[in-house]
mmCIF file of C-alpha atoms in Angstrom:
data_model
loop_
_atom_site.group_PDB
_atom_site.id
_atom_site.type_symbol
_atom_site.label_atom_id
_atom_site.label_comp_id
_atom_site.label_asym_id
_atom_site.label_seq_id
_atom_site.Cartn_x
_atom_site.Cartn_y
_atom_site.Cartn_z
ATOM 1 C CA UNK A 1 61.464 2.430 35.579
ATOM 2 C CA UNK A 2 58.144 3.310 36.564
ATOM 3 C CA UNK A 3 56.626 -0.589 34.995
ATOM 4 C CA UNK A 4 58.827 -1.796 37.559
ATOM 5 C CA UNK A 5 57.181 -0.264 40.771
ATOM 6 C CA UNK A 6 54.949 -2.527 42.443
ATOM 7 C CA UNK A 7 51.395 -1.868 41.197
ATOM 8 C CA UNK A 8 48.540 -4.374 42.080
ATOM 9 C CA UNK A 9 48.647 -8.437 43.412
ATOM 10 C CA UNK A 10 48.092 -10.823 41.334
ATOM 11 C CA UNK A 11 47.245 -14.314 42.612
ATOM 12 C CA UNK A 12 49.817 -16.978 41.025
ATOM 13 C CA UNK A 13 48.630 -20.048 42.826
ATOM 14 C CA UNK A 14 45.196 -20.431 44.403
ATOM 15 C CA UNK A 15 44.500 -22.221 47.777
ATOM 16 C CA UNK A 16 42.510 -25.512 47.594
ATOM 17 C CA UNK A 17 41.308 -26.458 51.112
ATOM 18 C CA UNK A 18 41.903 -29.034 53.794
ATOM 19 C CA UNK A 19 39.508 -30.550 56.498
ATOM 20 C CA UNK A 20 39.200 -27.947 59.473
ATOM 21 C CA UNK A 21 42.724 -27.208 61.428
ATOM 22 C CA UNK A 22 45.170 -29.190 58.904
ATOM 23 C CA UNK A 23 47.001 -27.567 56.288
ATOM 24 C CA UNK A 24 45.808 -26.141 53.106
ATOM 25 C CA UNK A 25 46.382 -28.920 50.642
ATOM 26 C CA UNK A 26 48.037 -26.029 47.865
ATOM 27 C CA UNK A 27 48.967 -22.710 49.875
ATOM 28 C CA UNK A 28 48.260 -19.984 48.331
ATOM 29 C CA UNK A 29 51.516 -17.542 45.936
ATOM 30 C CA UNK A 30 50.952 -14.459 45.419
ATOM 31 C CA UNK A 31 52.861 -12.112 42.474
ATOM 32 C CA UNK A 32 53.600 -8.377 42.695
ATOM 33 C CA UNK A 33 53.057 -7.197 39.989
ATOM 34 C CA UNK A 34 53.975 -3.612 38.019
ATOM 35 C CA UNK A 35 51.271 -2.272 36.015
ATOM 36 C CA UNK A 36 51.670 -4.257 32.637
ATOM 37 C CA UNK A 37 51.306 -7.255 34.789
ATOM 38 C CA UNK A 38 54.830 -8.642 34.766
ATOM 39 C CA UNK A 39 56.657 -9.867 38.631
ATOM 40 C CA UNK A 40 58.827 -6.989 40.107
ATOM 41 C CA UNK A 41 61.595 -9.343 41.108
ATOM 42 C CA UNK A 42 63.588 -6.531 42.254
ATOM 43 C CA UNK A 43 60.757 -6.894 45.151
ATOM 44 C CA UNK A 44 62.138 -8.234 48.303
ATOM 45 C CA UNK A 45 60.716 -6.242 51.147
ATOM 46 C CA UNK A 46 56.846 -6.430 50.584
ATOM 47 C CA UNK A 47 54.560 -7.749 52.728
ATOM 48 C CA UNK A 48 51.513 -9.581 51.876
ATOM 49 C CA UNK A 49 48.390 -10.542 54.221
ATOM 50 C CA UNK A 50 46.534 -13.554 53.206
ATOM 51 C CA UNK A 51 42.834 -13.165 55.394
ATOM 52 C CA UNK A 52 38.969 -13.723 54.773
ATOM 53 C CA UNK A 53 37.410 -11.226 53.541
ATOM 54 C CA UNK A 54 33.837 -13.127 54.128
ATOM 55 C CA UNK A 55 32.826 -16.499 55.785
ATOM 56 C CA UNK A 56 33.109 -17.913 58.652
ATOM 57 C CA UNK A 57 36.218 -19.121 60.635
ATOM 58 C CA UNK A 58 40.167 -18.269 61.788
ATOM 59 C CA UNK A 59 42.521 -18.645 58.899
ATOM 60 C CA UNK A 60 45.905 -19.817 61.285
ATOM 61 C CA UNK A 61 49.460 -20.657 60.654
ATOM 62 C CA UNK A 62 51.532 -17.200 59.621
ATOM 63 C CA UNK A 63 48.916 -15.143 57.800
ATOM 64 C CA UNK A 64 51.792 -12.601 56.105
ATOM 65 C CA UNK A 65 55.383 -13.743 54.190
ATOM 66 C CA UNK A 66 58.090 -10.749 52.638
ATOM 67 C CA UNK A 67 57.947 -10.953 49.257
ATOM 68 C CA UNK A 68 61.215 -13.155 47.336
ATOM 69 C CA UNK A 69 61.708 -11.345 43.655
ATOM 70 C CA UNK A 70 58.227 -10.122 43.399
ATOM 71 C CA UNK A 71 56.951 -13.357 44.727
ATOM 72 C CA UNK A 72 54.711 -14.068 48.558
ATOM 73 C CA UNK A 73 54.591 -17.898 49.536
ATOM 74 C CA UNK A 74 52.656 -18.523 52.370
ATOM 75 C CA UNK A 75 52.905 -22.010 53.815
ATOM 76 C CA UNK A 76 51.248 -23.663 56.898
ATOM 77 C CA UNK A 77 47.934 -21.652 56.189
ATOM 78 C CA UNK A 78 45.013 -23.533 58.347
ATOM 79 C CA UNK A 79 41.610 -22.656 57.995
ATOM 80 C CA UNK A 80 39.531 -23.404 61.108
ATOM 81 C CA UNK A 81 35.695 -24.084 61.130
ATOM 82 C CA UNK A 82 32.430 -25.337 59.965
ATOM 83 C CA UNK A 83 34.326 -25.944 56.384
ATOM 84 C CA UNK A 84 30.177 -26.232 55.060
ATOM 85 C CA UNK A 85 30.474 -23.389 53.194
ATOM 86 C CA UNK A 86 31.834 -20.610 50.084
ATOM 87 C CA UNK A 87 34.878 -18.282 51.596
ATOM 88 C CA UNK A 88 36.191 -15.294 50.050
ATOM 89 C CA UNK A 89 39.737 -14.770 50.905
ATOM 90 C CA UNK A 90 41.716 -11.555 49.347
ATOM 91 C CA UNK A 91 45.935 -11.261 49.688
ATOM 92 C CA UNK A 92 46.378 -7.554 50.810
ATOM 93 C CA UNK A 93 49.525 -5.628 50.733
ATOM 94 C CA UNK A 94 51.357 -1.835 51.904
ATOM 95 C CA UNK A 95 53.242 -0.584 48.825
ATOM 96 C CA UNK A 96 53.861 3.049 48.188
ATOM 97 C CA UNK A 97 53.257 4.216 44.339
ATOM 98 C CA UNK A 98 51.666 7.024 42.942
ATOM 99 C CA UNK A 99 48.164 5.130 42.909
ATOM 100 C CA UNK A 100 47.564 3.933 46.179
ATOM 101 C CA UNK A 101 48.957 2.821 50.046
ATOM 102 C CA UNK A 102 46.675 -0.719 49.926
ATOM 103 C CA UNK A 103 46.309 -3.228 46.788
ATOM 104 C CA UNK A 104 44.699 -6.670 47.191
ATOM 105 C CA UNK A 105 44.080 -8.922 44.917
ATOM 106 C CA UNK A 106 40.518 -10.035 43.199
ATOM 107 C CA UNK A 107 38.381 -11.933 45.417
ATOM 108 C CA UNK A 108 38.970 -15.217 45.866
ATOM 109 C CA UNK A 109 36.256 -17.544 45.979
ATOM 110 C CA UNK A 110 36.742 -21.203 47.798
ATOM 111 C CA UNK A 111 34.704 -23.659 48.630
ATOM 112 C CA UNK A 112 35.129 -26.196 51.277
ATOM 113 C CA UNK A 113 35.758 -29.571 49.653
ATOM 114 C CA UNK A 114 33.558 -32.832 51.642
ATOM 115 C CA UNK A 115 36.012 -34.946 53.596
ATOM 116 C CA UNK A 116 35.166 -38.890 52.615
ATOM 117 C CA UNK A 117 35.222 -41.636 54.779
ATOM 118 C CA UNK A 118 34.569 -45.025 54.123
ATOM 119 C CA UNK A 119 33.302 -47.517 57.446
ATOM 120 C CA UNK A 120 35.582 -51.194 58.262
ATOM 121 C CA UNK A 121 32.859 -53.423 57.937
ATOM 122 C CA UNK A 122 33.526 -57.560 58.307
ATOM 123 C CA UNK A 123 31.748 -60.287 58.864
ATOM 124 C CA UNK A 124 31.646 -63.693 60.011
ATOM 125 C CA UNK A 125 33.834 -66.829 58.286
ATOM 126 C CA UNK A 126 32.110 -70.040 58.218
ATOM 127 C CA UNK A 127 28.820 -71.398 56.133
ATOM 128 C CA UNK A 128 25.869 -69.581 57.010
ATOM 129 C CA UNK A 129 23.703 -70.724 54.976
ATOM 130 C CA UNK A 130 23.237 -67.644 53.352
ATOM 131 C CA UNK A 131 24.721 -65.353 50.849
ATOM 132 C CA UNK A 132 27.088 -62.845 53.136
ATOM 133 C CA UNK A 133 28.045 -59.397 52.416
ATOM 134 C CA UNK A 134 30.515 -56.563 53.753
ATOM 135 C CA UNK A 135 28.882 -53.404 53.011
ATOM 136 C CA UNK A 136 31.124 -50.267 53.118
ATOM 137 C CA UNK A 137 29.395 -46.884 53.942
ATOM 138 C CA UNK A 138 30.898 -43.591 52.247
ATOM 139 C CA UNK A 139 30.073 -40.615 54.063
ATOM 140 C CA UNK A 140 31.123 -37.076 52.674
ATOM 141 C CA UNK A 141 31.071 -34.437 55.453
ATOM 142 C CA UNK A 142 29.032 -32.464 53.869
ATOM 143 C CA UNK A 143 27.099 -32.089 51.389
ATOM 144 C CA UNK A 144 28.050 -30.712 48.403
ATOM 145 C CA UNK A 145 25.898 -28.208 45.897
ATOM 146 C CA UNK A 146 27.487 -30.291 43.378
ATOM 147 C CA UNK A 147 28.287 -34.158 42.031
ATOM 148 C CA UNK A 148 30.886 -35.674 43.506
ATOM 149 C CA UNK A 149 32.866 -39.004 42.716
ATOM 150 C CA UNK A 150 34.766 -40.885 44.203
ATOM 151 C CA UNK A 151 36.734 -43.754 42.326
ATOM 152 C CA UNK A 152 37.312 -46.903 44.219
ATOM 153 C CA UNK A 153 38.716 -50.191 43.543
ATOM 154 C CA UNK A 154 40.286 -53.916 45.346
ATOM 155 C CA UNK A 155 42.889 -52.584 47.141
ATOM 156 C CA UNK A 156 43.542 -56.851 47.149
ATOM 157 C CA UNK A 157 45.637 -56.352 50.650
ATOM 158 C CA UNK A 158 44.806 -58.099 53.686
ATOM 159 C CA UNK A 159 43.648 -62.426 55.227
ATOM 160 C CA UNK A 160 41.196 -62.209 52.068
ATOM 161 C CA UNK A 161 41.850 -63.775 48.318
ATOM 162 C CA UNK A 162 40.183 -61.489 45.766
ATOM 163 C CA UNK A 163 38.525 -64.188 43.635
ATOM 164 C CA UNK A 164 37.672 -66.429 46.333
ATOM 165 C CA UNK A 165 36.530 -65.050 49.135
ATOM 166 C CA UNK A 166 34.518 -62.336 47.725
ATOM 167 C CA UNK A 167 33.598 -61.047 44.275
ATOM 168 C CA UNK A 168 36.492 -58.777 43.426
ATOM 169 C CA UNK A 169 35.775 -55.074 42.478
ATOM 170 C CA UNK A 170 37.574 -54.216 39.452
ATOM 171 C CA UNK A 171 36.435 -50.013 39.629
ATOM 172 C CA UNK A 172 34.334 -48.100 39.654
ATOM 173 C CA UNK A 173 33.191 -44.615 40.581
ATOM 174 C CA UNK A 174 30.699 -44.005 43.008
ATOM 175 C CA UNK A 175 28.506 -41.107 42.324
ATOM 176 C CA UNK A 176 27.175 -38.587 45.143
ATOM 177 C CA UNK A 177 23.979 -35.944 43.601
ATOM 178 C CA UNK A 178 24.066 -32.740 44.800
ATOM 179 C CA UNK A 179 23.277 -33.135 48.342
ATOM 180 C CA UNK A 180 23.623 -36.169 49.038
ATOM 181 C CA UNK A 181 26.458 -37.594 52.189
ATOM 182 C CA UNK A 182 26.381 -41.536 52.059
ATOM 183 C CA UNK A 183 26.137 -44.691 49.327
ATOM 184 C CA UNK A 184 26.547 -47.910 50.441
ATOM 185 C CA UNK A 185 29.069 -50.226 47.905
ATOM 186 C CA UNK A 186 28.182 -53.470 48.376
ATOM 187 C CA UNK A 187 31.200 -56.774 48.080
ATOM 188 C CA UNK A 188 29.820 -59.819 48.023
ATOM 189 C CA UNK A 189 31.505 -63.047 50.138
ATOM 190 C CA UNK A 190 31.814 -65.977 48.158
#
């Protein structure tokens, strides 16, 4: 059957980047397809390689895997470098068909997501005559070219009692405008 021969590669699951050097949050899955777009389930030999097509960084982990039933599942891929820009990744495979000796996926553009960190402020106990407050600094590892929304709420952990020792936070959303990297969340001490 001519349609059951490898013809093209398709991204079934797109990768999601993590912090530099950390395993991708979502690992890529690539399908080997015939000319009609069906997965070539008889293919257990094609070796698929994931590589950086453009962008500064190094792709780590097993970057080449062998397909099983026409599907190449990557595990433990990492990207090390300055994850502040855009990366273009492609998957490639050498196959033997009437059309080409090598096939590749369409360019897959990934934008490195900023990593969120939160400071751990403290305040001395006791009546100082002032109304103390805790200011939590929320920081993004790098600016995004899009709005970033961060949901937060009172975890009600630790020794302080919500509503008695501090004004409870019921849940809110911090919004970083494009280009912003710092926000303050203030909690009033009672």
